[in-house]
Amino acid sequence: MNIINIENLTKGYGERVLFDKVNLGIHEGDKIGIVGINGSGKSTFLKMLAGLEEPDAGNIIWNKQADAAYLAQNTEFREEDTILSYVMRGKKTSNPHWNLEAEANAILKKLYIQDTSAKLLHLSGGERKRVALAKTLLAPAKVLLLDEPTNHLDNKMVTWLEEYLKRYKGILIMVTHDRYFLDRVTNKIVEIDWRRLYRYEANYSGFLELRQQRIDREAAGYRKVQNILRTELQWVRRGAQARSTKQKARLQRFEEMKSVKAPEEEQHVEMNSLASRMGKKTIEINNVSKAYDGRVLIKDFTYYTMRNEHIGIVGENGCGKTTLLKMILGKELPDSGEIIIGETIKIGYFSQMVEEMEPSKRVIDYIKDVAEYITTDNGMASASQMCERFLFTPEIQYQLIRKLSGGEKRRLYLLKILMSAPNVLILDEPTNDLDIATLTILEDYLDHFEGIVIAVSHDRYFLDRIADRIFAFEENGMIARYEGDYTTYVEKAEQKGTLFTEEKKQGSGKTFADSRDTWKNNREKKLRFTYQEQKEYETIDGEIAVLEEQLKDIEEEINKAACQYSRLQELSEQKENLDYKLSERMERWIYLNDLAEEIEKQNKKPLR
């Protein structure tokens, strides 16, 4: 059943067009991840769905029975708001037997918010995010619109939210950079690319493959047009007299093919290693302890960093991760012990919050304040060239900073830090508000970075990619060291019984390691068809053929009904339903054939 129809939607800001006559249907059961580079319009898209912004043209048509709950990236609240008053404001229920306040307290408890009378003004960023989540999930709506729901959440909360959304029965539309989260929660991906929307009937892993197929098809189609165009060009140059109808049609086709544009090339953030030389002495942490208000955050921690090592730091919100970073930076002093920084150490600090940027300053000038030229692996590069590598085109470089999106500002901030050529990178939640394309290249950059990386992150994929050891904040201020990436840490910590102990005690369900690659493990264990699957396997080819024939007939009818608006609308809806059914059957066909191949390998005989 169609719940939301987006028809010919156009939206832009000044000369910058985000969406150009895009269409999309959203159905019951859809759990959609919105992906695209920063500034492509992901948050704007959610705001338009939530009714907080209006499109410039086109329509967003909702089913009358559907309601929505929207989670913004940043929590807005009144100064006098308490946790409970904020969560319950505007919420109501038609069920007289349902105690809304009791439900609010229950959800807050699940999110580890105990004192519901506390003011939001005094909460940390992670705590505010959890309170905003509680408000969104209270009296759940038919449609959840979530903008970066995992930002500022620790790993335990991300795992809880992941399990909650997997069980959620309504429609989910979300923007997130967390690739593991996308992979496990979504069943559809909508990509925003060059003012267009592309829908993929798959989770994030499937999207990556399908997207590459789309790009390859577009490139092949363009090459085919160019080959025909060369033939037509030879005919035109031979001086053909365009007198006959056939000749005129051929000339018209030539002109149309000349106007076909090449597929837009995918933009990438490119980073070369810019590290300064590092001496023998790096960072020495000697018996450091730190406490706040009688609570021990760090106790007797000692560690000497090694050249080129990559450390990931994990732990619950408020445990002291950022405090440790600030002590290394000299922004806070330990209660006891000392931290010694080598003379050649040059630290680049990427904080959770983007530093204050002068809104009236141009993008290029913000970078030139650090350096006009830098030396990279490939020689000298100007500030303008580095901006282009970070997707800031010459036009954007001369725009004012106030015109950038939140994600673009964070990307600009990252460029500024790297332009200073640090040999130690301290990253505090670096994945917040960065798009997946930028994260991918940042990870590639860190692979080749000739220096030390110390990263606090809740992004499991990011830590799996960049960390070669994990520091985990455990009980009573103790910091345990685990060799390997995040997944290895999870497995070892579970064996020790130190992973998410409070979560296990409250029975919140699977941990990350439990659910890791569940779909793959399940398939490997299943080495036979059920009776129903066997019947489906034998008939699915015929079902697909019928759907393809029906689709062909509908397309022919659409061409005939070009001037009959009501009939055209009816046929378009039928075509959309057939497209959806065909995609579903094709997806099922792939699964059944993959399973058949596995069974045949085991049994060494064909199933048909």
PDB file of N, CA and C in Angstrom, residues 14 90 123-125 154 159 207 286 326 353 371 480 494 511 552 564:
ATOM      1  N   GLY A  14      18.494  29.553  -3.940  1.00  0.00           N
ATOM      2  CA  GLY A  14      19.182  30.429  -4.879  1.00  0.00           C
ATOM      3  C   GLY A  14      19.488  29.676  -6.156  1.00  0.00           C
ATOM      4  N   GLY A  90       3.094  17.737  23.356  1.00  0.00           N
ATOM      5  CA  GLY A  90       2.479  17.478  22.058  1.00  0.00           C
ATOM      6  C   GLY A  90       2.082  16.037  21.827  1.00  0.00           C
ATOM      7  N   LEU A 123      22.248  18.806  30.311  1.00  0.00           N
ATOM      8  CA  LEU A 123      22.617  17.484  29.800  1.00  0.00           C
ATOM      9  C   LEU A 123      23.735  17.563  28.758  1.00  0.00           C
ATOM     10  N   SER A 124      24.448  16.445  28.601  1.00  0.00           N
ATOM     11  CA  SER A 124      25.474  16.353  27.553  1.00  0.00           C
ATOM     12  C   SER A 124      24.800  16.150  26.201  1.00  0.00           C
ATOM     13  N   GLY A 125      25.603  16.249  25.133  1.00  0.00           N
ATOM     14  CA  GLY A 125      25.049  16.056  23.790  1.00  0.00           C
ATOM     15  C   GLY A 125      24.452  14.672  23.610  1.00  0.00           C
ATOM     16  N   ASP A 154      26.513   6.343  22.304  1.00  0.00           N
ATOM     17  CA  ASP A 154      27.604   5.393  22.453  1.00  0.00           C
ATOM     18  C   ASP A 154      27.210   4.055  21.824  1.00  0.00           C
ATOM     19  N   THR A 159      23.436  -0.015  19.514  1.00  0.00           N
ATOM     20  CA  THR A 159      22.981  -1.405  19.429  1.00  0.00           C
ATOM     21  C   THR A 159      21.517  -1.519  19.843  1.00  0.00           C
ATOM     22  N   PHE A 207      22.945  -2.237  -2.004  1.00  0.00           N
ATOM     23  CA  PHE A 207      22.968  -0.943  -2.697  1.00  0.00           C
ATOM     24  C   PHE A 207      24.313  -0.701  -3.377  1.00  0.00           C
ATOM     25  N   ASN A 286      51.747   8.757  31.873  1.00  0.00           N
ATOM     26  CA  ASN A 286      52.318   8.088  33.041  1.00  0.00           C
ATOM     27  C   ASN A 286      51.383   8.165  34.244  1.00  0.00           C
ATOM     28  N   LYS A 326      41.300  15.553  25.919  1.00  0.00           N
ATOM     29  CA  LYS A 326      41.595  16.929  26.339  1.00  0.00           C
ATOM     30  C   LYS A 326      42.854  16.998  27.204  1.00  0.00           C
ATOM     31  N   MET A 353      32.404  19.094  17.974  1.00  0.00           N
ATOM     32  CA  MET A 353      31.688  20.264  17.495  1.00  0.00           C
ATOM     33  C   MET A 353      32.593  21.067  16.555  1.00  0.00           C
ATOM     34  N   ALA A 371      47.178  27.817   5.282  1.00  0.00           N
ATOM     35  CA  ALA A 371      48.310  27.752   4.340  1.00  0.00           C
ATOM     36  C   ALA A 371      47.811  28.022   2.928  1.00  0.00           C
ATOM     37  N   ALA A 480      41.077  -0.737  29.566  1.00  0.00           N
ATOM     38  CA  ALA A 480      41.667  -2.002  29.115  1.00  0.00           C
ATOM     39  C   ALA A 480      42.108  -1.875  27.666  1.00  0.00           C
ATOM     40  N   GLU A 494      33.454  -9.877  25.287  1.00  0.00           N
ATOM     41  CA  GLU A 494      32.352 -10.775  25.654  1.00  0.00           C
ATOM     42  C   GLU A 494      32.861 -11.999  26.403  1.00  0.00           C
ATOM     43  N   THR A 511      23.810  -8.458  21.334  1.00  0.00           N
ATOM     44  CA  THR A 511      24.875  -7.476  21.232  1.00  0.00           C
ATOM     45  C   THR A 511      25.339  -7.427  19.783  1.00  0.00           C
ATOM     46  N   LYS A 552       5.352  -4.774 -20.103  1.00  0.00           N
ATOM     47  CA  LYS A 552       5.475  -4.359 -21.501  1.00  0.00           C
ATOM     48  C   LYS A 552       4.129  -3.843 -22.033  1.00  0.00           C
ATOM     49  N   GLN A 564      -4.667  11.493 -22.059  1.00  0.00           N
ATOM     50  CA  GLN A 564      -5.769  11.204 -21.139  1.00  0.00           C
ATOM     51  C   GLN A 564      -5.233  11.174 -19.717  1.00  0.00           C
TER      52      GLN A 564
END
